[in-house]
Each structure stands twice: as structure tokens, then as C-alpha cells.
PDB file of C-alpha atoms and ligand atoms in Angstrom:
ATOM      1  CA  MET L 278      16.526  12.061  18.320  1.00 46.00           C
ATOM      2  CA  ARG L 279      14.002  10.017  20.636  1.00 47.00           C
ATOM      3  CA  PRO L 280      14.247   6.382  19.885  1.00 47.00           C
ATOM      4  CA  TRP L 281      10.934   5.271  18.084  1.00 48.00           C
ATOM      5  CA  ARG L 282       9.806   2.900  20.604  1.00 51.00           C
ATOM      6  CA  GLY L 283       8.099  -0.419  19.054  1.00 47.00           C
ATOM      7  CA  ALA L 284       8.499   0.502  15.326  1.00 49.00           C
ATOM      8  CA  THR L 285       7.422  -2.637  13.837  1.00 50.00           C
ATOM      9  CA  ALA L 286       5.314  -3.446  10.855  1.00 46.00           C
ATOM     10  CA  ALA L 287       1.755  -3.122  12.653  1.00 51.00           C
ATOM     11  CA  LEU L 288       2.760   0.244  13.709  1.00 52.00           C
ATOM     12  CA  LEU L 289       3.858   1.409  10.018  1.00 50.00           C
ATOM     13  CA  VAL L 290       0.217   0.381   8.548  1.00 47.00           C
ATOM     14  CA  ALA L 291      -1.399   1.953  11.358  1.00 53.00           C
ATOM     15  CA  LEU L 292       0.440   5.479  10.877  1.00 53.00           C
ATOM     16  CA  ALA L 293      -0.560   4.623   6.908  1.00 51.00           C
ATOM     17  CA  GLY L 294      -4.029   4.462   8.289  1.00 50.00           C
ATOM     18  CA  TRP L 295      -3.948   7.334  10.242  1.00 49.00           C
ATOM     19  CA  ALA L 296      -2.914   9.080   7.121  1.00 49.00           C
ATOM     20  CA  ALA L 297      -5.251   7.868   4.847  1.00 61.00           C
ATOM     21  CA  ALA L 298      -8.085   8.700   7.079  1.00 79.00           C
ATOM     22  CA  ALA L 299      -7.388  12.560   7.560  1.00 91.00           C
ATOM     23  CA  PRO L 300      -6.505  15.252   4.718  1.00 94.00           C
ATOM     24  CA  PRO L 301      -3.304  17.190   5.296  1.00 95.00           C
ATOM     25  CA  CYS L 302      -2.817  19.896   8.115  1.00 95.00           C
ATOM     26  CA  ALA L 303      -3.719  22.928   5.444  1.00 95.00           C
ATOM     27  CA  VAL L 304      -3.901  26.317   6.795  1.00 94.00           C
ATOM     28  CA  ASP L 305      -7.450  27.614   6.655  1.00 95.00           C
ATOM     29  CA  ASP L 306     -10.003  29.531   8.699  1.00 96.00           C
ATOM     30  CA  ARG L 307     -12.836  27.512   7.772  1.00 97.00           C
ATOM     31  CA  VAL L 308     -15.526  27.682  10.688  1.00 97.00           C
ATOM     32  CA  THR L 309     -16.951  25.069  11.885  1.00 97.00           C
ATOM     33  CA  ALA L 310     -20.939  24.232  11.588  1.00 95.00           C
ATOM     34  CA  VAL L 311     -21.274  21.562  14.541  1.00 96.00           C
ATOM     35  CA  ASP L 312     -22.684  23.432  17.504  1.00 96.00           C
ATOM     36  CA  PRO L 313     -19.898  23.570  19.856  1.00 97.00           C
ATOM     37  CA  ASP L 314     -22.017  23.816  23.185  1.00 97.00           C
ATOM     38  CA  THR L 315     -24.322  20.384  22.211  1.00 96.00           C
ATOM     39  CA  HIS L 316     -21.536  18.314  20.078  1.00 97.00           C
ATOM     40  CA  PRO L 317     -18.303  19.674  21.993  1.00 98.00           C
ATOM     41  CA  GLU L 318     -17.103  16.072  21.223  1.00 98.00           C
ATOM     42  CA  ARG L 319     -17.479  16.193  17.097  1.00 97.00           C
ATOM     43  CA  ILE L 320     -15.587  19.371  16.171  1.00 98.00           C
ATOM     44  CA  VAL L 321     -12.672  18.796  14.343  1.00 97.00           C
ATOM     45  CA  LEU L 322     -10.551  21.667  15.333  1.00 98.00           C
ATOM     46  CA  ASP L 323      -7.280  21.606  13.355  1.00 97.00           C
ATOM     47  CA  THR L 324      -4.881  24.117  11.390  1.00 97.00           C
ATOM     48  CA  ALA L 325      -7.801  24.463   8.699  1.00 97.00           C
ATOM     49  CA  TRP L 326     -10.807  24.577  11.091  1.00 97.00           C
ATOM     50  CA  ARG L 327     -12.161  26.702  13.837  1.00 97.00           C
ATOM     51  CA  LEU L 328     -14.690  27.944  16.239  1.00 98.00           C
ATOM     52  CA  PRO L 329     -16.929  30.797  15.214  1.00 97.00           C
ATOM     53  CA  ALA L 330     -15.353  34.270  16.189  1.00 95.00           C
ATOM     54  CA  GLY L 331     -15.239  34.869  19.988  1.00 94.00           C
ATOM     55  CA  TYR L 332     -17.198  31.460  20.383  1.00 97.00           C
ATOM     56  CA  ALA L 333     -16.947  31.205  24.852  1.00 98.00           C
ATOM     57  CA  PRO L 334     -19.294  28.403  26.635  1.00 98.00           C
ATOM     58  CA  SER L 335     -21.606  29.448  28.766  1.00 96.00           C
ATOM     59  CA  ASP L 336     -21.287  26.430  31.507  1.00 98.00           C
ATOM     60  CA  LEU L 337     -17.554  26.970  32.825  1.00 98.00           C
ATOM     61  CA  VAL L 338     -16.917  25.710  36.443  1.00 98.00           C
ATOM     62  CA  PRO L 339     -13.102  25.806  38.297  1.00 98.00           C
ATOM     63  CA  VAL L 340     -11.664  22.509  38.274  1.00 98.00           C
ATOM     64  CA  SER L 341     -12.085  22.441  42.046  1.00 98.00           C
ATOM     65  CA  ARG L 342     -14.994  20.624  41.326  1.00 98.00           C
ATOM     66  CA  ALA L 343     -13.217  17.939  40.346  1.00 98.00           C
ATOM     67  CA  GLY L 344     -11.160  17.765  43.461  1.00 98.00           C
ATOM     68  CA  PHE L 345      -8.153  19.581  41.795  1.00 98.00           C
ATOM     69  CA  ALA L 346      -6.264  22.645  43.728  1.00 97.00           C
ATOM     70  CA  SER L 347      -6.817  25.365  41.145  1.00 97.00           C
ATOM     71  CA  GLU L 348      -9.762  27.511  39.722  1.00 97.00           C
ATOM     72  CA  LEU L 349      -8.856  26.937  36.028  1.00 98.00           C
ATOM     73  CA  LEU L 350     -12.006  26.172  33.981  1.00 98.00           C
ATOM     74  CA  LEU L 351     -13.552  23.866  32.421  1.00 98.00           C
ATOM     75  CA  ARG L 352     -17.542  22.846  31.024  1.00 98.00           C
ATOM     76  CA  ALA L 353     -19.543  21.517  33.712  1.00 98.00           C
ATOM     77  CA  ILE L 354     -20.211  19.050  31.581  1.00 98.00           C
ATOM     78  CA  VAL L 355     -16.609  17.215  31.662  1.00 98.00           C
ATOM     79  CA  ILE L 356     -16.514  17.609  35.896  1.00 98.00           C
ATOM     80  CA  ASP L 357     -17.975  14.071  36.789  1.00 98.00           C
ATOM     81  CA  ASP L 358     -15.213  12.404  34.374  1.00 98.00           C
ATOM     82  CA  LEU L 359     -12.478  14.143  35.656  1.00 98.00           C
ATOM     83  CA  ALA L 360     -13.023  13.888  39.142  1.00 98.00           C
ATOM     84  CA  ALA L 361     -13.666  10.186  38.216  1.00 98.00           C
ATOM     85  CA  LEU L 362     -10.278  10.421  36.337  1.00 98.00           C
ATOM     86  CA  ARG L 363      -8.824  12.188  39.424  1.00 98.00           C
ATOM     87  CA  SER L 364      -9.838   9.993  42.556  1.00 98.00           C
ATOM     88  CA  ALA L 365      -8.887   6.607  40.412  1.00 98.00           C
ATOM     89  CA  ALA L 366      -5.417   8.022  40.060  1.00 98.00           C
ATOM     90  CA  GLU L 367      -5.549   8.740  43.623  1.00 98.00           C
ATOM     91  CA  SER L 368      -6.218   5.438  44.579  1.00 98.00           C
ATOM     92  CA  ASP L 369      -3.378   4.121  42.979  1.00 98.00           C
ATOM     93  CA  GLY L 370      -1.001   6.427  44.583  1.00 98.00           C
ATOM     94  CA  VAL L 371      -0.786   8.652  41.286  1.00 98.00           C
ATOM     95  CA  ARG L 372      -1.281  12.517  42.022  1.00 98.00           C
ATOM     96  CA  LEU L 373      -2.032  14.705  38.849  1.00 98.00           C
ATOM     97  CA  ALA L 374      -2.387  18.569  38.907  1.00 98.00           C
ATOM     98  CA  VAL L 375      -3.922  20.550  36.396  1.00 98.00           C
ATOM     99  CA  GLN L 376      -1.654  22.912  34.248  1.00 98.00           C
ATOM    100  CA  SER L 377      -4.357  24.610  31.749  1.00 97.00           C
ATOM    101  CA  ALA L 378      -7.427  24.400  31.069  1.00 98.00           C
ATOM    102  CA  TYR L 379     -10.454  26.634  29.334  1.00 98.00           C
ATOM    103  CA  ARG L 380      -8.469  29.193  27.153  1.00 97.00           C
ATOM    104  CA  SER L 381     -10.497  32.049  25.800  1.00 98.00           C
ATOM    105  CA  GLU L 382      -9.354  33.053  22.136  1.00 98.00           C
ATOM    106  CA  ALA L 383      -8.008  36.308  22.981  1.00 97.00           C
ATOM    107  CA  TYR L 384      -5.664  34.585  25.996  1.00 97.00           C
ATOM    108  CA  GLN L 385      -5.074  31.761  23.074  1.00 96.00           C
ATOM    109  CA  ASP L 386      -3.670  34.608  21.119  1.00 97.00           C
ATOM    110  CA  THR L 387      -1.514  35.808  24.017  1.00 96.00           C
ATOM    111  CA  VAL L 388      -0.463  32.388  23.991  1.00 94.00           C
ATOM    112  CA  HIS L 389       0.395  31.388  20.481  1.00 96.00           C
ATOM    113  CA  GLN L 390       2.173  34.801  20.055  1.00 97.00           C
ATOM    114  CA  GLY L 391       4.376  34.238  22.773  1.00 96.00           C
ATOM    115  CA  TRP L 392       5.230  31.073  21.031  1.00 95.00           C
ATOM    116  CA  ALA L 393       5.943  32.384  17.941  1.00 96.00           C
ATOM    117  CA  ARG L 394       8.238  35.240  19.998  1.00 97.00           C
ATOM    118  CA  GLN L 395      10.303  32.010  21.364  1.00 96.00           C
ATOM    119  CA  LEU L 396      10.032  29.782  18.390  1.00 95.00           C
ATOM    120  CA  GLY L 397       9.264  31.638  15.059  1.00 96.00           C
ATOM    121  CA  ALA L 398       5.935  31.405  13.308  1.00 93.00           C
ATOM    122  CA  GLU L 399       6.621  27.830  11.879  1.00 92.00           C
ATOM    123  CA  ARG L 400       7.966  26.005  14.350  1.00 93.00           C
ATOM    124  CA  ALA L 401       4.969  28.041  16.968  1.00 94.00           C
ATOM    125  CA  ALA L 402       2.379  26.997  14.604  1.00 92.00           C
ATOM    126  CA  GLU L 403       3.443  23.027  15.297  1.00 91.00           C
ATOM    127  CA  VAL L 404       3.311  23.431  18.927  1.00 93.00           C
ATOM    128  CA  SER L 405       0.435  25.629  19.584  1.00 94.00           C
ATOM    129  CA  ALA L 406      -2.724  26.277  18.086  1.00 96.00           C
ATOM    130  CA  ARG L 407      -3.984  29.812  16.510  1.00 96.00           C
ATOM    131  CA  PRO L 408      -6.635  31.562  18.421  1.00 97.00           C
ATOM    132  CA  GLY L 409     -10.056  30.352  16.857  1.00 98.00           C
ATOM    133  CA  HIS L 410      -8.458  26.763  16.209  1.00 98.00           C
ATOM    134  CA  SER L 411      -7.079  25.383  19.826  1.00 97.00           C
ATOM    135  CA  GLU L 412      -9.162  22.463  22.144  1.00 98.00           C
ATOM    136  CA  HIS L 413      -8.646  24.652  25.122  1.00 98.00           C
ATOM    137  CA  GLN L 414     -11.543  27.137  23.346  1.00 98.00           C
ATOM    138  CA  LEU L 415     -14.232  24.592  23.932  1.00 98.00           C
ATOM    139  CA  GLY L 416     -13.233  23.915  27.618  1.00 98.00           C
ATOM    140  CA  THR L 417     -13.364  20.752  27.305  1.00 98.00           C
ATOM    141  CA  ALA L 418      -9.555  20.235  26.978  1.00 98.00           C
ATOM    142  CA  VAL L 419      -7.101  20.323  30.002  1.00 98.00           C
ATOM    143  CA  ASP L 420      -3.336  19.916  30.336  1.00 98.00           C
ATOM    144  CA  LEU L 421      -2.223  17.542  33.152  1.00 98.00           C
ATOM    145  CA  ARG L 422       1.199  17.275  35.277  1.00 98.00           C
ATOM    146  CA  SER L 423       2.554  15.163  37.745  1.00 98.00           C
ATOM    147  CA  ALA L 424       1.228  17.436  41.255  1.00 98.00           C
ATOM    148  CA  ASP L 425       5.223  17.395  42.158  1.00 96.00           C
ATOM    149  CA  GLY L 426       6.504  17.914  38.505  1.00 97.00           C
ATOM    150  CA  PRO L 427       7.122  21.236  35.962  1.00 98.00           C
ATOM    151  CA  PRO L 428       4.558  21.838  33.592  1.00 97.00           C
ATOM    152  CA  ALA L 429       4.699  18.670  31.020  1.00 98.00           C
ATOM    153  CA  TRP L 430       6.131  20.056  28.149  1.00 95.00           C
ATOM    154  CA  GLU L 431       9.100  21.100  30.024  1.00 96.00           C
ATOM    155  CA  LEU L 432      10.093  17.000  30.253  1.00 97.00           C
ATOM    156  CA  ASP L 433      11.227  14.856  27.342  1.00 96.00           C
ATOM    157  CA  ASP L 434       8.102  12.632  27.544  1.00 98.00           C
ATOM    158  CA  TRP L 435       5.890  13.022  30.215  1.00 98.00           C
ATOM    159  CA  ALA L 436       4.382   9.850  29.310  1.00 98.00           C
ATOM    160  CA  THR L 437       7.457   8.346  30.814  1.00 98.00           C
ATOM    161  CA  THR L 438       6.500   9.322  34.197  1.00 98.00           C
ATOM    162  CA  PRO L 439       4.444   7.274  36.554  1.00 98.00           C
ATOM    163  CA  GLU L 440       1.852  10.031  36.529  1.00 98.00           C
ATOM    164  CA  GLY L 441       1.919  10.254  32.712  1.00 98.00           C
ATOM    165  CA  ALA L 442       2.292   6.239  32.276  1.00 98.00           C
ATOM    166  CA  TRP L 443      -0.982   6.326  34.255  1.00 98.00           C
ATOM    167  CA  VAL L 444      -2.620   8.941  32.135  1.00 98.00           C
ATOM    168  CA  ALA L 445      -1.774   7.413  28.949  1.00 98.00           C
ATOM    169  CA  GLU L 446      -2.838   3.813  29.801  1.00 97.00           C
ATOM    170  CA  ARG L 447      -6.390   5.082  31.606  1.00 98.00           C
ATOM    171  CA  ALA L 448      -7.397   8.102  30.324  1.00 98.00           C
ATOM    172  CA  GLU L 449      -9.818   6.684  27.441  1.00 98.00           C
ATOM    173  CA  ARG L 450     -11.865   5.055  30.191  1.00 98.00           C
ATOM    174  CA  PHE L 451     -13.073   8.450  31.775  1.00 98.00           C
ATOM    175  CA  GLY L 452     -13.614   9.741  28.755  1.00 98.00           C
ATOM    176  CA  PHE L 453     -10.602  11.690  27.583  1.00 98.00           C
ATOM    177  CA  VAL L 454      -8.713  11.297  24.108  1.00 98.00           C
ATOM    178  CA  ILE L 455      -4.845  12.323  23.745  1.00 98.00           C
ATOM    179  CA  SER L 456      -5.709  14.344  20.926  1.00 98.00           C
ATOM    180  CA  TYR L 457      -1.893  14.260  19.680  1.00 97.00           C
ATOM    181  CA  PRO L 458      -0.216  10.964  20.349  1.00 97.00           C
ATOM    182  CA  ARG L 459       3.306  10.444  19.684  1.00 96.00           C
ATOM    183  CA  ASP L 460       4.472  10.248  16.043  1.00 93.00           C
ATOM    184  CA  GLY L 461       1.316  11.497  15.082  1.00 94.00           C
ATOM    185  CA  ARG L 462       2.273  15.407  13.795  1.00 94.00           C
ATOM    186  CA  ALA L 463       1.144  14.164  10.160  1.00 95.00           C
ATOM    187  CA  VAL L 464      -1.832  13.463  10.880  1.00 96.00           C
ATOM    188  CA  THR L 465      -2.982  15.425  14.160  1.00 97.00           C
ATOM    189  CA  CYS L 466      -1.442  18.587  12.961  1.00 96.00           C
ATOM    190  CA  TYR L 467       0.743  19.474  16.681  1.00 96.00           C
ATOM    191  CA  ASP L 468       3.890  18.031  18.157  1.00 96.00           C
ATOM    192  CA  TYR L 469       3.181  15.237  20.487  1.00 97.00           C
ATOM    193  CA  GLU L 470       1.567  16.146  24.019  1.00 97.00           C
ATOM    194  CA  PRO L 471       1.105  13.463  26.314  1.00 98.00           C
ATOM    195  CA  TRP L 472      -0.359  15.948  29.335  1.00 98.00           C
ATOM    196  CA  HIS L 473      -3.166  17.171  26.303  1.00 98.00           C
ATOM    197  CA  LEU L 474      -6.428  15.672  27.124  1.00 98.00           C
ATOM    198  CA  ARG L 475      -9.718  15.901  25.269  1.00 98.00           C
ATOM    199  CA  TRP L 476     -12.966  15.295  26.751  1.00 98.00           C
ATOM    200  CA  VAL L 477     -14.936  13.646  24.067  1.00 98.00           C
ATOM    201  CA  GLY L 478     -17.354  11.051  26.479  1.00 98.00           C
ATOM    202  CA  ARG L 479     -16.686   7.636  27.316  1.00 98.00           C
ATOM    203  CA  GLU L 480     -18.341   6.007  24.007  1.00 98.00           C
ATOM    204  CA  ALA L 481     -16.471   8.676  21.494  1.00 98.00           C
ATOM    205  CA  ALA L 482     -13.574   7.861  23.521  1.00 98.00           C
ATOM    206  CA  ALA L 483     -13.915   4.053  23.679  1.00 98.00           C
ATOM    207  CA  ALA L 484     -15.002   3.892  19.599  1.00 97.00           C
ATOM    208  CA  ALA L 485     -11.867   5.789  18.842  1.00 97.00           C
ATOM    209  CA  ALA L 486      -9.532   4.046  21.225  1.00 96.00           C
ATOM    210  CA  ALA L 487     -11.297   0.536  19.457  1.00 96.00           C
ATOM    211  CA  SER L 488     -10.065   2.079  15.883  1.00 96.00           C
ATOM    212  CA  GLY L 489      -6.926   2.988  16.762  1.00 95.00           C
ATOM    213  CA  LEU L 490      -7.032   6.229  14.796  1.00 96.00           C
ATOM    214  CA  ALA L 491      -5.770   9.485  16.251  1.00 97.00           C
ATOM    215  CA  TYR L 492      -8.957  11.498  17.346  1.00 98.00           C
ATOM    216  CA  ARG L 493      -8.658  13.953  14.604  1.00 98.00           C
ATOM    217  CA  ALA L 494      -8.350  10.787  11.858  1.00 97.00           C
ATOM    218  CA  TRP L 495     -11.412   9.738  13.613  1.00 97.00           C
ATOM    219  CA  LEU L 496     -13.571  12.877  13.622  1.00 97.00           C
ATOM    220  CA  TYR L 497     -12.856  13.102   9.778  1.00 96.00           C
ATOM    221  CA  LEU L 498     -14.293   9.263   9.588  1.00 95.00           C
ATOM    222  CA  HIS L 499     -17.216   9.700  11.610  1.00 95.00           C
ATOM    223  CA  HIS L 500     -18.086  13.619  12.195  1.00 95.00           C
ATOM    224  CA  PRO L 501     -16.658  15.025   8.554  1.00 94.00           C
ATOM    225  CA  PRO L 502     -16.459  18.835   9.332  1.00 94.00           C
ATOM    226  CA  LEU L 503     -19.035  21.368   7.429  1.00 91.00           C
ATOM    227  CA  GLU L 504     -18.615  24.461   7.039  1.00 90.00           C
ATOM    228  CA  ALA L 505     -20.776  27.493   8.681  1.00 90.00           C
ATOM    229  CA  THR L 506     -22.229  29.315   5.971  1.00 82.00           C
ATOM    230  CA  ALA L 507     -22.347  33.211   6.187  1.00 67.00           C
ATOM    231  CA  PRO L 508     -24.560  34.940   7.899  1.00 59.00           C
TER     232      PRO L 508
HETATM  233 ZN1  LIG P 637      -3.442  21.571  25.507  1.00 92.06          ZN
END
């Protein structure tokens, strides 16, 4: 078991705060009423809340536009901040690469089934979103890795590498949140993923960071999810 660094009273209070701010992680298929095209940063996507069936963003562009050697796709609205993050990292001698970016609902189904075959359905639900529930379907979430490293989930803790530590320290300045922080599963619904960044814009990222809350908990407080009415 990984040692629990900084297990102080302050951290315990913070964890209690997280728990209070978001409801438990129920399994459901409630469709968000928030328009993902205009407010992707306001959408709760967890084990209960999902995107409208088949949603796909209309402004996907390759991450090569942010200077990465990859043709994986993200929404155009993410590119400027992602480019700024990449170039600031490079100035500090930190070389990042994109491992995964936009994933369609159909592709997420394949990904999730792959994990379920490998780990069993129960464990797969803790490491991978069901189709419709993934932040990757928004086109604003990106999985990073070290440019010379393996996929970050193959490491014990990518945040202990120079690249992962750089990202953990600075992602928020560029408008990204780490959706699934360490020891947060009761609140975030998923295992720790230091490599998974969700673009929410600099304003929301700064507000969430200042609150000390995991982003799911911050969203439940500030943009509580509303269910779409059936057509
Ligand atoms: Zn991810």
C-alpha cells in the first residue's frame, strides 16, 4: 500500500469537506441538461451522470496544433491553454506527450469492456468510465505522459516523475484540473489519475483549486447537475 503522505489533521478535514460537498457515487444513467458545447466545464460526469447519447463535439482539432507530435483530437477551445502548458513545461526542461484525448462514446465502450475483461466489472468501474460518462467524450480531457515514458498508468505514481510533478504543481494555472486526485475515490468516484487533465478554463480551475475541493465536489456546489427532460 502506498504511504499516505501528509496525513495531517488538515488533510482529514479537507477529505471530510470533499465528502460533504458531493453525493455518494451512485450508478445511474441521468442525462445532463447542461449544453456541452457551450459549458463543458460545468458538466458533472460521474458514475450517475452522463452526456446525451452519441454526443460529439463539433470543433475537434488535432493536438498537433498545441505543439504535440500527435494527431489525437481535442476541442479547439482547449488548444491555446494546452499549447501554453506545453511550452511552459518545455521552458523548464520538462517534455510531455499526449497519451489519449477525445474518445467517442463507441470507443469508450471498447475501452471500458477491455478493462472489464482484464479486471472484472467491479474493479473496471473504479478505473474507467462507462460509455457516455467519460470526460474524454467532452473533447476537453487529455491524458498526458512523460515524452520518454510509458503510459502513465503503468507507473506506481506518475506525479513522482519530474513531468508528473510539474503538471501537478502547475496545471491549474493553464485552466486544467486533475479530476481524480490522490485518495479521492469516495468523492471523485474513480481511482487516482495524476495524468488525467480536464480543461475547465482558468477561472474555474483557479476557483476550484482555491476551494481545496476535488472538481466533482466543486461542481456539485457551484453547478449542481440538472436532468434533461425526455424529448
Ligand atoms: Zn483520462
